[in-house]
């Protein structure tokens, strides 16, 4: 898979949501495990087969926590690369793209905050996107740690 500047920016925009969803899922598993444990205190796991289900849930919870940690590490690398990519843009385009992809603000709010019309902000975002799409893949890969690009190829 070729990593593009826009791939990096899109992943920055979605990272917080992905991390939240992973955390919520892990919390649901932890809550279920806690409930299972409290119901088994007087029953015994061997007689009901709950021990196997609990072990599977513990394994799934551990996997979710590892995935969350990995996604946090990816996000840190993506964020650093995104900032360097945005530094290549003119100031107005950089501000718009940073607020949209890093801060996850809606384009209308960005336009208002910066004192531009929505149409002008949209044009600037498109121009910035065009410039970023012309950055060669090898230049983008140099902005990322080796482990990141090895995982994505």
Short mmCIF file of C-alpha atoms in Angstrom, two decimals:
data_model
loop_
_atom_site.label_atom_id
_atom_site.label_comp_id
_atom_site.label_asym_id
_atom_site.label_seq_id
_atom_site.Cartn_x
_atom_site.Cartn_y
_atom_site.Cartn_z
CA UNK A 1 0.00 0.00 0.00
CA UNK A 2 1.31 3.42 -0.96
CA UNK A 3 1.10 5.93 1.84
CA UNK A 4 0.00 9.38 0.68
CA UNK A 5 -0.13 12.68 2.49
CA UNK A 6 -3.91 12.56 2.48
CA UNK A 7 -3.87 9.04 3.95
CA UNK A 8 -1.85 10.38 6.86
CA UNK A 9 -4.18 13.34 7.35
CA UNK A 10 -7.32 11.21 7.11
CA UNK A 11 -5.92 8.79 9.68
CA UNK A 12 -5.19 11.74 12.00
CA UNK A 13 -8.78 12.92 11.59
CA UNK A 14 -10.23 9.50 12.48
CA UNK A 15 -7.73 8.45 15.17
CA UNK A 16 -9.56 9.87 18.17
CA UNK A 17 -12.81 8.15 17.17
CA UNK A 18 -11.02 4.83 16.56
CA UNK A 19 -9.31 5.03 19.94
CA UNK A 20 -12.58 5.86 21.68
CA UNK A 21 -14.37 2.93 20.05
CA UNK A 22 -11.56 0.52 20.94
CA UNK A 23 -11.64 1.76 24.54
CA UNK A 24 -15.41 1.41 24.77
CA UNK A 25 -15.25 -2.13 23.42
CA UNK A 26 -12.53 -3.12 25.90
CA UNK A 27 -14.57 -1.59 28.73
CA UNK A 28 -17.61 -3.64 27.71
CA UNK A 29 -15.52 -6.81 27.87
CA UNK A 30 -14.11 -5.81 31.27
CA UNK A 31 -17.60 -5.11 32.59
CA UNK A 32 -18.87 -8.45 31.30
CA UNK A 33 -15.92 -10.24 32.89
CA UNK A 34 -16.60 -8.54 36.20
CA UNK A 35 -20.25 -9.59 36.08
CA UNK A 36 -19.32 -13.15 35.15
CA UNK A 37 -16.82 -13.34 37.99
CA UNK A 38 -19.34 -12.12 40.54
CA UNK A 39 -21.95 -14.67 39.41
CA UNK A 40 -19.43 -17.51 39.51
CA UNK A 41 -18.29 -16.85 43.07
CA UNK A 42 -20.85 -19.25 44.48
CA UNK A 43 -21.33 -21.52 41.45
CA UNK A 44 -17.89 -22.57 40.30
CA UNK A 45 -16.58 -22.20 36.79
CA UNK A 46 -15.90 -25.87 36.02
CA UNK A 47 -19.47 -26.98 36.42
CA UNK A 48 -20.90 -24.29 34.15
CA UNK A 49 -18.22 -24.03 31.45
CA UNK A 50 -17.94 -20.32 32.16
CA UNK A 51 -14.19 -20.63 32.71
CA UNK A 52 -13.59 -21.18 28.99
CA UNK A 53 -15.77 -18.24 28.05
CA UNK A 54 -14.01 -16.06 30.59
CA UNK A 55 -10.60 -17.07 29.26
CA UNK A 56 -11.72 -16.17 25.74
CA UNK A 57 -13.00 -12.79 26.94
CA UNK A 58 -9.76 -12.11 28.82
CA UNK A 59 -7.81 -12.89 25.65
CA UNK A 60 -10.06 -10.62 23.59
CA UNK A 61 -9.70 -7.81 26.14
CA UNK A 62 -5.92 -8.16 26.05
CA UNK A 63 -5.97 -8.06 22.24
CA UNK A 64 -8.10 -4.90 22.29
CA UNK A 65 -5.73 -3.23 24.73
CA UNK A 66 -2.74 -4.14 22.54
CA UNK A 67 -4.56 -2.76 19.49
CA UNK A 68 -5.37 0.45 21.37
CA UNK A 69 -1.72 0.88 22.37
CA UNK A 70 -0.60 0.22 18.79
CA UNK A 71 -3.13 2.72 17.40
CA UNK A 72 -1.92 5.36 19.88
CA UNK A 73 1.64 4.79 18.70
CA UNK A 74 0.56 5.00 15.05
CA UNK A 75 -1.35 8.20 15.77
CA UNK A 76 1.71 9.82 17.33
CA UNK A 77 3.76 8.99 14.22
CA UNK A 78 0.96 10.18 11.92
CA UNK A 79 0.55 13.42 13.83
CA UNK A 80 4.27 14.21 13.61
CA UNK A 81 4.30 13.46 9.88
CA UNK A 82 1.12 15.49 9.32
CA UNK A 83 2.61 18.55 10.98
CA UNK A 84 5.67 18.34 8.73
CA UNK A 85 3.47 17.91 5.66
CA UNK A 86 1.33 20.89 6.60
CA UNK A 87 4.47 23.02 7.05
CA UNK A 88 4.96 22.74 3.27
CA UNK A 89 1.74 24.64 2.61
CA UNK A 90 1.09 28.39 2.47
CA UNK A 91 -0.06 29.78 5.82
CA UNK A 92 -3.79 30.02 5.05
CA UNK A 93 -3.94 26.50 3.62
CA UNK A 94 -1.90 25.17 6.52
CA UNK A 95 -4.28 26.71 9.07
CA UNK A 96 -7.35 25.32 7.34
CA UNK A 97 -5.92 21.82 6.91
CA UNK A 98 -4.57 21.71 10.46
CA UNK A 99 -7.90 22.69 11.94
CA UNK A 100 -9.81 20.29 9.72
CA UNK A 101 -7.61 17.19 9.93
CA UNK A 102 -5.83 17.56 13.26
CA UNK A 103 -8.37 19.43 15.38
CA UNK A 104 -11.33 17.81 13.53
CA UNK A 105 -13.26 21.06 13.19
CA UNK A 106 -15.99 21.42 10.56
CA UNK A 107 -15.03 23.54 7.57
CA UNK A 108 -17.80 26.10 8.22
CA UNK A 109 -16.49 26.69 11.75
CA UNK A 110 -12.94 27.03 10.45
CA UNK A 111 -14.03 29.61 7.88
CA UNK A 112 -15.85 31.63 10.54
CA UNK A 113 -12.96 31.39 12.99
CA UNK A 114 -10.45 32.59 10.39
CA UNK A 115 -12.76 35.26 8.98
CA UNK A 116 -13.18 33.67 5.53
CA UNK A 117 -16.24 32.67 3.59
CA UNK A 118 -17.08 28.98 3.50
CA UNK A 119 -16.47 28.95 -0.26
CA UNK A 120 -12.99 30.44 0.10
CA UNK A 121 -12.09 27.96 2.84
CA UNK A 122 -13.30 25.11 0.62
CA UNK A 123 -11.20 26.37 -2.29
CA UNK A 124 -8.13 26.65 -0.05
CA UNK A 125 -8.70 23.15 1.31
CA UNK A 126 -8.93 21.79 -2.24
CA UNK A 127 -5.77 23.64 -3.31
CA UNK A 128 -3.90 22.31 -0.26
CA UNK A 129 -5.13 18.80 -0.99
CA UNK A 130 -3.85 19.08 -4.57
CA UNK A 131 -0.43 20.22 -3.36
CA UNK A 132 -0.22 17.45 -0.78
CA UNK A 133 -1.24 14.80 -3.31
CA UNK A 134 1.77 15.77 -5.45
CA UNK A 135 4.25 14.91 -2.70
CA UNK A 136 6.06 11.71 -3.70
CA UNK A 137 5.45 8.59 -1.59
CA UNK A 138 9.15 8.23 -0.74
CA UNK A 139 9.20 11.76 0.73
CA UNK A 140 6.21 10.86 2.90
CA UNK A 141 7.78 7.59 4.02
CA UNK A 142 10.87 9.49 5.19
CA UNK A 143 8.62 11.42 7.60
CA UNK A 144 7.46 8.20 9.26
CA UNK A 145 9.32 5.71 11.44
CA UNK A 146 10.52 2.54 9.69
CA UNK A 147 8.19 0.33 11.75
CA UNK A 148 5.19 2.31 10.49
CA UNK A 149 5.97 1.93 6.82
CA UNK A 150 6.90 -1.74 7.28
CA UNK A 151 3.46 -2.45 8.77
CA UNK A 152 1.58 -0.63 6.03
CA UNK A 153 3.25 -2.31 3.04
#
